[in-house]
PDB file of C-alpha atoms in Angstrom:
ATOM      1  CA  GLU A   1      -2.310 -19.470  -2.150  1.00 62.00           C
ATOM      2  CA  THR A   2      -0.598 -18.185  -5.365  1.00 74.00           C
ATOM      3  CA  GLY A   3      -1.182 -14.554  -6.199  1.00 90.00           C
ATOM      4  CA  VAL A   4      -1.551 -12.963  -9.564  1.00 95.00           C
ATOM      5  CA  THR A   5       1.547 -13.466 -11.777  1.00 95.00           C
ATOM      6  CA  GLN A   6       2.460 -11.776 -14.979  1.00 97.00           C
ATOM      7  CA  SER A   7       5.032 -12.367 -17.660  1.00 96.00           C
ATOM      8  CA  PRO A   8       7.338 -11.041 -18.885  1.00 96.00           C
ATOM      9  CA  THR A   9       8.417  -8.402 -16.339  1.00 96.00           C
ATOM     10  CA  HIS A  10      10.033  -6.176 -18.958  1.00 96.00           C
ATOM     11  CA  LEU A  11       9.740  -5.953 -22.694  1.00 96.00           C
ATOM     12  CA  ILE A  12      11.198  -3.659 -25.379  1.00 98.00           C
ATOM     13  CA  LYS A  13       9.574  -3.446 -28.793  1.00 98.00           C
ATOM     14  CA  THR A  14       9.709  -1.083 -31.731  1.00 98.00           C
ATOM     15  CA  ARG A  15       6.886   0.911 -33.207  1.00 98.00           C
ATOM     16  CA  GLY A  16       4.593  -1.124 -35.450  1.00 97.00           C
ATOM     17  CA  GLN A  17       5.392  -4.490 -33.792  1.00 98.00           C
ATOM     18  CA  GLN A  18       2.910  -6.673 -31.946  1.00 98.00           C
ATOM     19  CA  VAL A  19       3.175  -7.800 -28.317  1.00 98.00           C
ATOM     20  CA  THR A  20       1.508 -10.405 -26.135  1.00 98.00           C
ATOM     21  CA  LEU A  21       1.447 -10.123 -22.307  1.00 98.00           C
ATOM     22  CA  ARG A  22       0.344 -12.906 -20.023  1.00 98.00           C
ATOM     23  CA  CYS A  23      -1.364 -13.179 -16.693  1.00 97.00           C
ATOM     24  CA  SER A  24      -2.279 -15.972 -14.377  1.00 96.00           C
ATOM     25  CA  SER A  25      -5.052 -15.206 -11.997  1.00 92.00           C
ATOM     26  CA  GLN A  26      -5.134 -15.826  -8.277  1.00 90.00           C
ATOM     27  CA  SER A  27      -6.384 -19.280  -7.264  1.00 86.00           C
ATOM     28  CA  GLY A  28     -10.232 -19.342  -7.186  1.00 85.00           C
ATOM     29  CA  HIS A  29     -10.610 -16.157  -9.257  1.00 88.00           C
ATOM     30  CA  ASN A  30     -12.534 -16.331 -12.523  1.00 88.00           C
ATOM     31  CA  THR A  31     -12.482 -12.652 -13.625  1.00 91.00           C
ATOM     32  CA  VAL A  32      -9.479 -10.894 -15.022  1.00 93.00           C
ATOM     33  CA  SER A  33      -9.064  -7.216 -15.834  1.00 95.00           C
ATOM     34  CA  TRP A  34      -6.195  -5.357 -17.603  1.00 97.00           C
ATOM     35  CA  TYR A  35      -5.070  -1.802 -16.830  1.00 97.00           C
ATOM     36  CA  GLN A  36      -2.495   0.500 -18.513  1.00 98.00           C
ATOM     37  CA  GLN A  37      -0.498   2.784 -16.196  1.00 96.00           C
ATOM     38  CA  ALA A  38       1.474   5.449 -17.977  1.00 95.00           C
ATOM     39  CA  LEU A  39       4.395   6.968 -16.119  1.00 92.00           C
ATOM     40  CA  GLY A  40       3.140   9.315 -13.391  1.00 90.00           C
ATOM     41  CA  GLN A  41      -0.494   8.463 -13.891  1.00 93.00           C
ATOM     42  CA  GLY A  42      -3.180   6.237 -12.343  1.00 95.00           C
ATOM     43  CA  PRO A  43      -4.126   2.922 -13.974  1.00 96.00           C
ATOM     44  CA  GLN A  44      -6.598   3.089 -16.864  1.00 97.00           C
ATOM     45  CA  PHE A  45      -9.004   0.267 -17.459  1.00 96.00           C
ATOM     46  CA  ILE A  46      -8.556  -1.571 -20.749  1.00 97.00           C
ATOM     47  CA  PHE A  47     -10.987  -4.457 -20.538  1.00 95.00           C
ATOM     48  CA  GLN A  48     -12.228  -7.299 -18.379  1.00 93.00           C
ATOM     49  CA  TYR A  49     -12.785 -11.055 -19.103  1.00 93.00           C
ATOM     50  CA  TYR A  50     -15.281 -13.266 -17.359  1.00 89.00           C
ATOM     51  CA  ARG A  51     -15.886 -16.881 -18.414  1.00 87.00           C
ATOM     52  CA  GLU A  52     -13.636 -16.402 -21.465  1.00 91.00           C
ATOM     53  CA  GLU A  53     -15.684 -13.481 -22.820  1.00 91.00           C
ATOM     54  CA  GLU A  54     -14.987  -9.720 -22.748  1.00 91.00           C
ATOM     55  CA  ASN A  55     -17.251  -8.118 -20.233  1.00 87.00           C
ATOM     56  CA  GLY A  56     -16.520  -4.421 -20.162  1.00 89.00           C
ATOM     57  CA  ARG A  57     -14.081  -2.310 -22.093  1.00 92.00           C
ATOM     58  CA  GLY A  58     -12.465   1.079 -21.490  1.00 93.00           C
ATOM     59  CA  ASN A  59     -11.567   3.739 -24.013  1.00 94.00           C
ATOM     60  CA  PHE A  60      -8.954   1.803 -25.934  1.00 97.00           C
ATOM     61  CA  PRO A  61      -8.804   1.074 -29.671  1.00 97.00           C
ATOM     62  CA  PRO A  62      -9.462  -2.390 -31.204  1.00 96.00           C
ATOM     63  CA  ARG A  63      -5.729  -3.013 -31.638  1.00 98.00           C
ATOM     64  CA  PHE A  64      -5.848  -3.775 -27.862  1.00 98.00           C
ATOM     65  CA  SER A  65      -7.381  -7.323 -27.637  1.00 97.00           C
ATOM     66  CA  GLY A  66      -7.445 -10.099 -25.184  1.00 96.00           C
ATOM     67  CA  LEU A  67      -8.206 -13.653 -24.397  1.00 96.00           C
ATOM     68  CA  GLN A  68      -9.133 -15.657 -21.354  1.00 95.00           C
ATOM     69  CA  PHE A  69      -8.499 -19.402 -21.161  1.00 94.00           C
ATOM     70  CA  PRO A  70     -10.469 -22.150 -19.381  1.00 93.00           C
ATOM     71  CA  ASN A  71      -8.072 -22.017 -16.520  1.00 90.00           C
ATOM     72  CA  TYR A  72      -8.873 -18.266 -16.176  1.00 91.00           C
ATOM     73  CA  SER A  73      -5.447 -17.088 -17.225  1.00 94.00           C
ATOM     74  CA  SER A  74      -5.426 -14.274 -19.743  1.00 96.00           C
ATOM     75  CA  GLU A  75      -3.471 -12.601 -22.508  1.00 97.00           C
ATOM     76  CA  LEU A  76      -3.389  -8.969 -23.630  1.00 98.00           C
ATOM     77  CA  ASN A  77      -2.358  -8.412 -27.238  1.00 98.00           C
ATOM     78  CA  VAL A  78      -1.471  -5.081 -28.714  1.00 98.00           C
ATOM     79  CA  ASN A  79      -0.996  -4.709 -32.507  1.00 97.00           C
ATOM     80  CA  ALA A  80       0.686  -1.876 -34.353  1.00 97.00           C
ATOM     81  CA  LEU A  81       2.525  -0.599 -31.329  1.00 98.00           C
ATOM     82  CA  GLU A  82       2.811   3.132 -30.856  1.00 98.00           C
ATOM     83  CA  LEU A  83       5.289   5.109 -28.735  1.00 97.00           C
ATOM     84  CA  ASP A  84       2.395   6.127 -26.425  1.00 97.00           C
ATOM     85  CA  ASP A  85       1.789   2.435 -25.613  1.00 98.00           C
ATOM     86  CA  SER A  86       4.910   2.478 -23.432  1.00 98.00           C
ATOM     87  CA  ALA A  87       3.539   1.877 -19.916  1.00 97.00           C
ATOM     88  CA  LEU A  88       3.216  -0.559 -17.072  1.00 96.00           C
ATOM     89  CA  TYR A  89       0.477  -3.102 -17.908  1.00 97.00           C
ATOM     90  CA  LEU A  90      -1.272  -4.460 -14.810  1.00 97.00           C
ATOM     91  CA  CYS A  91      -3.454  -7.514 -14.569  1.00 97.00           C
ATOM     92  CA  ALA A  92      -5.980  -7.944 -11.776  1.00 95.00           C
ATOM     93  CA  SER A  93      -8.136 -10.870 -10.802  1.00 93.00           C
ATOM     94  CA  LYS A  94     -11.269 -11.242  -8.676  1.00 90.00           C
ATOM     95  CA  ALA A  95     -13.748 -13.788  -7.699  1.00 85.00           C
ATOM     96  CA  SER A  96     -17.316 -13.389  -9.069  1.00 76.00           C
ATOM     97  CA  GLY A  97     -19.807 -11.535  -6.942  1.00 72.00           C
ATOM     98  CA  GLY A  98     -18.564  -9.853  -3.743  1.00 71.00           C
ATOM     99  CA  TYR A  99     -17.469  -6.308  -3.459  1.00 80.00           C
ATOM    100  CA  ASN A 100     -15.187  -6.006  -6.501  1.00 83.00           C
ATOM    101  CA  GLU A 101     -12.036  -6.590  -4.519  1.00 87.00           C
ATOM    102  CA  GLN A 102      -9.348  -6.865  -7.206  1.00 91.00           C
ATOM    103  CA  PHE A 103      -5.907  -8.277  -6.643  1.00 93.00           C
ATOM    104  CA  PHE A 104      -3.117  -7.007  -8.836  1.00 95.00           C
ATOM    105  CA  GLY A 105      -0.051  -8.644 -10.276  1.00 96.00           C
ATOM    106  CA  PRO A 106       3.349  -6.933 -10.365  1.00 95.00           C
ATOM    107  CA  GLY A 107       2.915  -5.723 -13.988  1.00 96.00           C
ATOM    108  CA  THR A 108       4.763  -5.853 -17.252  1.00 97.00           C
ATOM    109  CA  ARG A 109       6.836  -2.858 -18.155  1.00 96.00           C
ATOM    110  CA  LEU A 110       6.541  -2.291 -21.957  1.00 98.00           C
ATOM    111  CA  THR A 111       8.879   0.153 -23.699  1.00 98.00           C
ATOM    112  CA  VAL A 112       8.168   1.056 -27.327  1.00 98.00           C
ATOM    113  CA  LEU A 113      11.059   2.599 -29.231  1.00 97.00           C
TER     114      LEU A 113
ATOM    115  CA  ALA B   1     -19.446   8.327 -15.610  1.00 78.00           C
ATOM    116  CA  GLN B   2     -17.407   7.951 -12.453  1.00 86.00           C
ATOM    117  CA  SER B   3     -14.293   9.962 -11.630  1.00 92.00           C
ATOM    118  CA  VAL B   4     -11.820  10.363  -8.791  1.00 95.00           C
ATOM    119  CA  THR B   5      -9.867  13.394  -7.799  1.00 96.00           C
ATOM    120  CA  GLN B   6      -6.872  13.160  -5.488  1.00 97.00           C
ATOM    121  CA  LEU B   7      -5.846  16.519  -4.091  1.00 94.00           C
ATOM    122  CA  GLY B   8      -2.105  16.906  -3.965  1.00 92.00           C
ATOM    123  CA  SER B   9       0.075  14.855  -6.249  1.00 94.00           C
ATOM    124  CA  HIS B  10       2.878  15.018  -3.635  1.00 97.00           C
ATOM    125  CA  VAL B  11       2.529  14.979   0.163  1.00 97.00           C
ATOM    126  CA  SER B  12       5.526  15.193   2.504  1.00 97.00           C
ATOM    127  CA  VAL B  13       5.344  14.405   6.260  1.00 97.00           C
ATOM    128  CA  SER B  14       7.778  13.839   9.020  1.00 97.00           C
ATOM    129  CA  GLU B  15       8.186  10.393  10.578  1.00 97.00           C
ATOM    130  CA  GLY B  16       5.587  10.099  13.407  1.00 97.00           C
ATOM    131  CA  ALA B  17       3.348  12.824  11.970  1.00 98.00           C
ATOM    132  CA  LEU B  18      -0.206  12.418  10.769  1.00 98.00           C
ATOM    133  CA  VAL B  19      -0.762  11.270   7.218  1.00 98.00           C
ATOM    134  CA  LEU B  20      -3.782  12.700   5.424  1.00 98.00           C
ATOM    135  CA  LEU B  21      -4.317  11.834   1.701  1.00 98.00           C
ATOM    136  CA  ARG B  22      -7.408  13.338   0.094  1.00 98.00           C
ATOM    137  CA  CYS B  23      -9.810  11.732  -2.325  1.00 97.00           C
ATOM    138  CA  ASN B  24     -13.090  13.012  -3.779  1.00 96.00           C
ATOM    139  CA  TYR B  25     -15.203  11.009  -6.116  1.00 95.00           C
ATOM    140  CA  SER B  26     -18.041  11.513  -8.535  1.00 92.00           C
ATOM    141  CA  SER B  27     -20.612   8.782  -9.084  1.00 84.00           C
ATOM    142  CA  SER B  28     -24.287   8.750 -10.042  1.00 77.00           C
ATOM    143  CA  VAL B  29     -24.881   5.710  -7.835  1.00 78.00           C
ATOM    144  CA  PRO B  30     -23.533   4.657  -4.468  1.00 77.00           C
ATOM    145  CA  PRO B  31     -20.081   3.340  -5.266  1.00 87.00           C
ATOM    146  CA  TYR B  32     -17.531   1.014  -3.785  1.00 91.00           C
ATOM    147  CA  LEU B  33     -14.385   2.857  -2.785  1.00 94.00           C
ATOM    148  CA  PHE B  34     -10.843   1.660  -2.474  1.00 96.00           C
ATOM    149  CA  TRP B  35      -7.341   2.789  -1.520  1.00 97.00           C
ATOM    150  CA  TYR B  36      -4.375   1.035  -3.073  1.00 97.00           C
ATOM    151  CA  VAL B  37      -0.656   1.499  -2.436  1.00 97.00           C
ATOM    152  CA  GLN B  38       2.071   1.073  -4.978  1.00 96.00           C
ATOM    153  CA  TYR B  39       5.786   0.648  -4.084  1.00 93.00           C
ATOM    154  CA  PRO B  40       8.435   1.369  -6.744  1.00 88.00           C
ATOM    155  CA  ASN B  41       8.370  -1.164  -9.612  1.00 82.00           C
ATOM    156  CA  GLN B  42       5.619  -3.127  -8.088  1.00 86.00           C
ATOM    157  CA  GLY B  43       1.849  -3.703  -8.643  1.00 90.00           C
ATOM    158  CA  LEU B  44      -0.965  -2.315  -6.558  1.00 95.00           C
ATOM    159  CA  GLN B  45      -1.734  -3.622  -3.004  1.00 95.00           C
ATOM    160  CA  LEU B  46      -5.264  -3.126  -1.555  1.00 95.00           C
ATOM    161  CA  LEU B  47      -5.096  -1.012   1.722  1.00 96.00           C
ATOM    162  CA  LEU B  48      -8.799  -0.889   2.448  1.00 96.00           C
ATOM    163  CA  LYS B  49     -12.268  -0.699   0.963  1.00 94.00           C
ATOM    164  CA  TYR B  50     -15.656   0.723   1.658  1.00 93.00           C
ATOM    165  CA  THR B  51     -18.588  -1.273   0.480  1.00 89.00           C
ATOM    166  CA  THR B  52     -21.505  -0.765   2.811  1.00 84.00           C
ATOM    167  CA  GLY B  53     -22.269  -0.239   6.520  1.00 84.00           C
ATOM    168  CA  ALA B  54     -19.815   1.508   8.827  1.00 86.00           C
ATOM    169  CA  THR B  55     -18.432   4.606   7.239  1.00 89.00           C
ATOM    170  CA  LEU B  56     -15.012   4.427   8.998  1.00 95.00           C
ATOM    171  CA  VAL B  57     -13.022   1.571   7.563  1.00 96.00           C
ATOM    172  CA  LYS B  58      -9.733   0.205   8.819  1.00 96.00           C
ATOM    173  CA  GLY B  59      -7.085  -1.335   6.654  1.00 95.00           C
ATOM    174  CA  ILE B  60      -3.633  -2.753   6.724  1.00 95.00           C
ATOM    175  CA  ASN B  61      -0.555  -1.048   8.144  1.00 93.00           C
ATOM    176  CA  GLY B  62      -2.540   1.185  10.432  1.00 96.00           C
ATOM    177  CA  PHE B  63      -4.415   3.119   7.653  1.00 97.00           C
ATOM    178  CA  GLU B  64      -8.028   4.020   7.854  1.00 97.00           C
ATOM    179  CA  ALA B  65     -10.520   6.015   5.715  1.00 97.00           C
ATOM    180  CA  GLU B  66     -13.883   7.575   6.302  1.00 95.00           C
ATOM    181  CA  PHE B  67     -16.647   7.633   3.654  1.00 94.00           C
ATOM    182  CA  LYS B  68     -18.506  10.917   3.756  1.00 93.00           C
ATOM    183  CA  LYS B  69     -21.458  10.803   1.326  1.00 90.00           C
ATOM    184  CA  SER B  70     -22.369  14.468   1.793  1.00 91.00           C
ATOM    185  CA  GLU B  71     -18.850  15.533   0.897  1.00 92.00           C
ATOM    186  CA  THR B  72     -18.309  12.718  -1.719  1.00 93.00           C
ATOM    187  CA  SER B  73     -15.011  12.109  -0.050  1.00 95.00           C
ATOM    188  CA  PHE B  74     -12.982   9.130   1.092  1.00 96.00           C
ATOM    189  CA  HIS B  75      -9.816  10.539   2.699  1.00 97.00           C
ATOM    190  CA  LEU B  76      -6.999   8.172   3.885  1.00 98.00           C
ATOM    191  CA  THR B  77      -5.377   8.777   7.221  1.00 98.00           C
ATOM    192  CA  LYS B  78      -2.733   7.257   9.468  1.00 98.00           C
ATOM    193  CA  PRO B  79      -2.018   8.687  12.923  1.00 97.00           C
ATOM    194  CA  SER B  80       1.798   8.230  12.808  1.00 97.00           C
ATOM    195  CA  ALA B  81       3.837   7.961   9.600  1.00 97.00           C
ATOM    196  CA  HIS B  82       6.598   5.465   9.287  1.00 97.00           C
ATOM    197  CA  MET B  83       9.493   5.481   6.768  1.00 96.00           C
ATOM    198  CA  SER B  84       8.103   2.354   5.139  1.00 95.00           C
ATOM    199  CA  ASP B  85       4.886   4.200   4.278  1.00 97.00           C
ATOM    200  CA  ALA B  86       6.688   6.127   1.550  1.00 97.00           C
ATOM    201  CA  ALA B  87       4.991   5.070  -1.645  1.00 97.00           C
ATOM    202  CA  GLU B  88       2.356   6.197  -4.179  1.00 97.00           C
ATOM    203  CA  TYR B  89      -1.250   5.922  -3.126  1.00 98.00           C
ATOM    204  CA  PHE B  90      -4.248   5.566  -5.378  1.00 98.00           C
ATOM    205  CA  CYS B  91      -7.917   6.094  -4.606  1.00 97.00           C
ATOM    206  CA  ALA B  92     -10.392   4.135  -6.789  1.00 96.00           C
ATOM    207  CA  VAL B  93     -14.096   3.854  -7.280  1.00 93.00           C
ATOM    208  CA  SER B  94     -16.284   1.228  -8.911  1.00 89.00           C
ATOM    209  CA  ASP B  95     -19.917   0.725  -9.768  1.00 79.00           C
ATOM    210  CA  ARG B  96     -21.894  -1.729  -7.637  1.00 72.00           C
ATOM    211  CA  ALA B  97     -23.732  -3.015 -10.682  1.00 62.00           C
ATOM    212  CA  GLN B  98     -20.917  -5.328 -11.774  1.00 58.00           C
ATOM    213  CA  GLU B  99     -23.137  -7.719 -13.596  1.00 53.00           C
ATOM    214  CA  THR B 100     -23.969  -5.287 -16.443  1.00 48.00           C
ATOM    215  CA  SER B 101     -21.057  -2.912 -16.440  1.00 53.00           C
ATOM    216  CA  GLY B 102     -18.151  -5.139 -15.567  1.00 63.00           C
ATOM    217  CA  SER B 103     -16.100  -4.471 -12.546  1.00 78.00           C
ATOM    218  CA  ARG B 104     -13.844  -1.742 -13.760  1.00 89.00           C
ATOM    219  CA  LEU B 105     -11.988   0.409 -11.267  1.00 93.00           C
ATOM    220  CA  THR B 106     -11.581   4.115 -11.974  1.00 94.00           C
ATOM    221  CA  PHE B 107      -8.428   5.415 -10.346  1.00 97.00           C
ATOM    222  CA  GLY B 108      -7.255   8.884  -9.375  1.00 97.00           C
ATOM    223  CA  GLU B 109      -3.960  10.262 -10.571  1.00 96.00           C
ATOM    224  CA  GLY B 110      -2.213   9.146  -7.381  1.00 97.00           C
ATOM    225  CA  THR B 111      -0.509  10.878  -4.445  1.00 98.00           C
ATOM    226  CA  GLN B 112       3.225  10.323  -3.814  1.00 97.00           C
ATOM    227  CA  LEU B 113       3.909  10.205  -0.079  1.00 97.00           C
ATOM    228  CA  THR B 114       7.371  11.129   1.189  1.00 97.00           C
ATOM    229  CA  VAL B 115       8.234  10.465   4.837  1.00 97.00           C
ATOM    230  CA  ASN B 116      11.140  12.496   6.172  1.00 96.00           C
ATOM    231  CA  PRO B 117      13.221  11.259   9.090  1.00 94.00           C
TER     232      PRO B 117
END
């Protein structure tokens, strides 16, 4: 069974640029969530996708957007990057129903200069 | 809105000593509760979860946690610490009504556990 994978592992961008992060969900999982983890803090919920539609969003501006594809993989897009966007971005997947047991990928470390 | 408070951002124990990491939550409805562990430069790994039923739950690597509704707590314990337990630990809460609110996890700020030889 393949777990959650994310790419790239590290990324360096400059302020104002745009970035796309990718996530492949665990086999059999149809729901994907994205979290932002700033240094020294707990993960913060960005949004969730279920059946290719956004289903829940945290307190993040519209320049954070996403997609989910028919194979349940997902993208996180961030426009107009700011210095405070520097963080570890975590993707988590889960099967529908159940007890909300989410499985996390290794994350993408984004540095904005 | 749900929230999680982890008391103590850093906890240091000796190898073989009891590990106790504290977590208190706030939720207007009975929640699901989770503990995750994060090793350096890695994602989060689920240690254990409370959903319903027995309030003492056992997880991986010898960890367990007890749900105490009256105290709104979900503290994590391990009888004997091992060097490999050194990591950051996160307590998380989620709503049971996933169909309408999505299945977001709300995390605490984390507790860094150091195990001394």
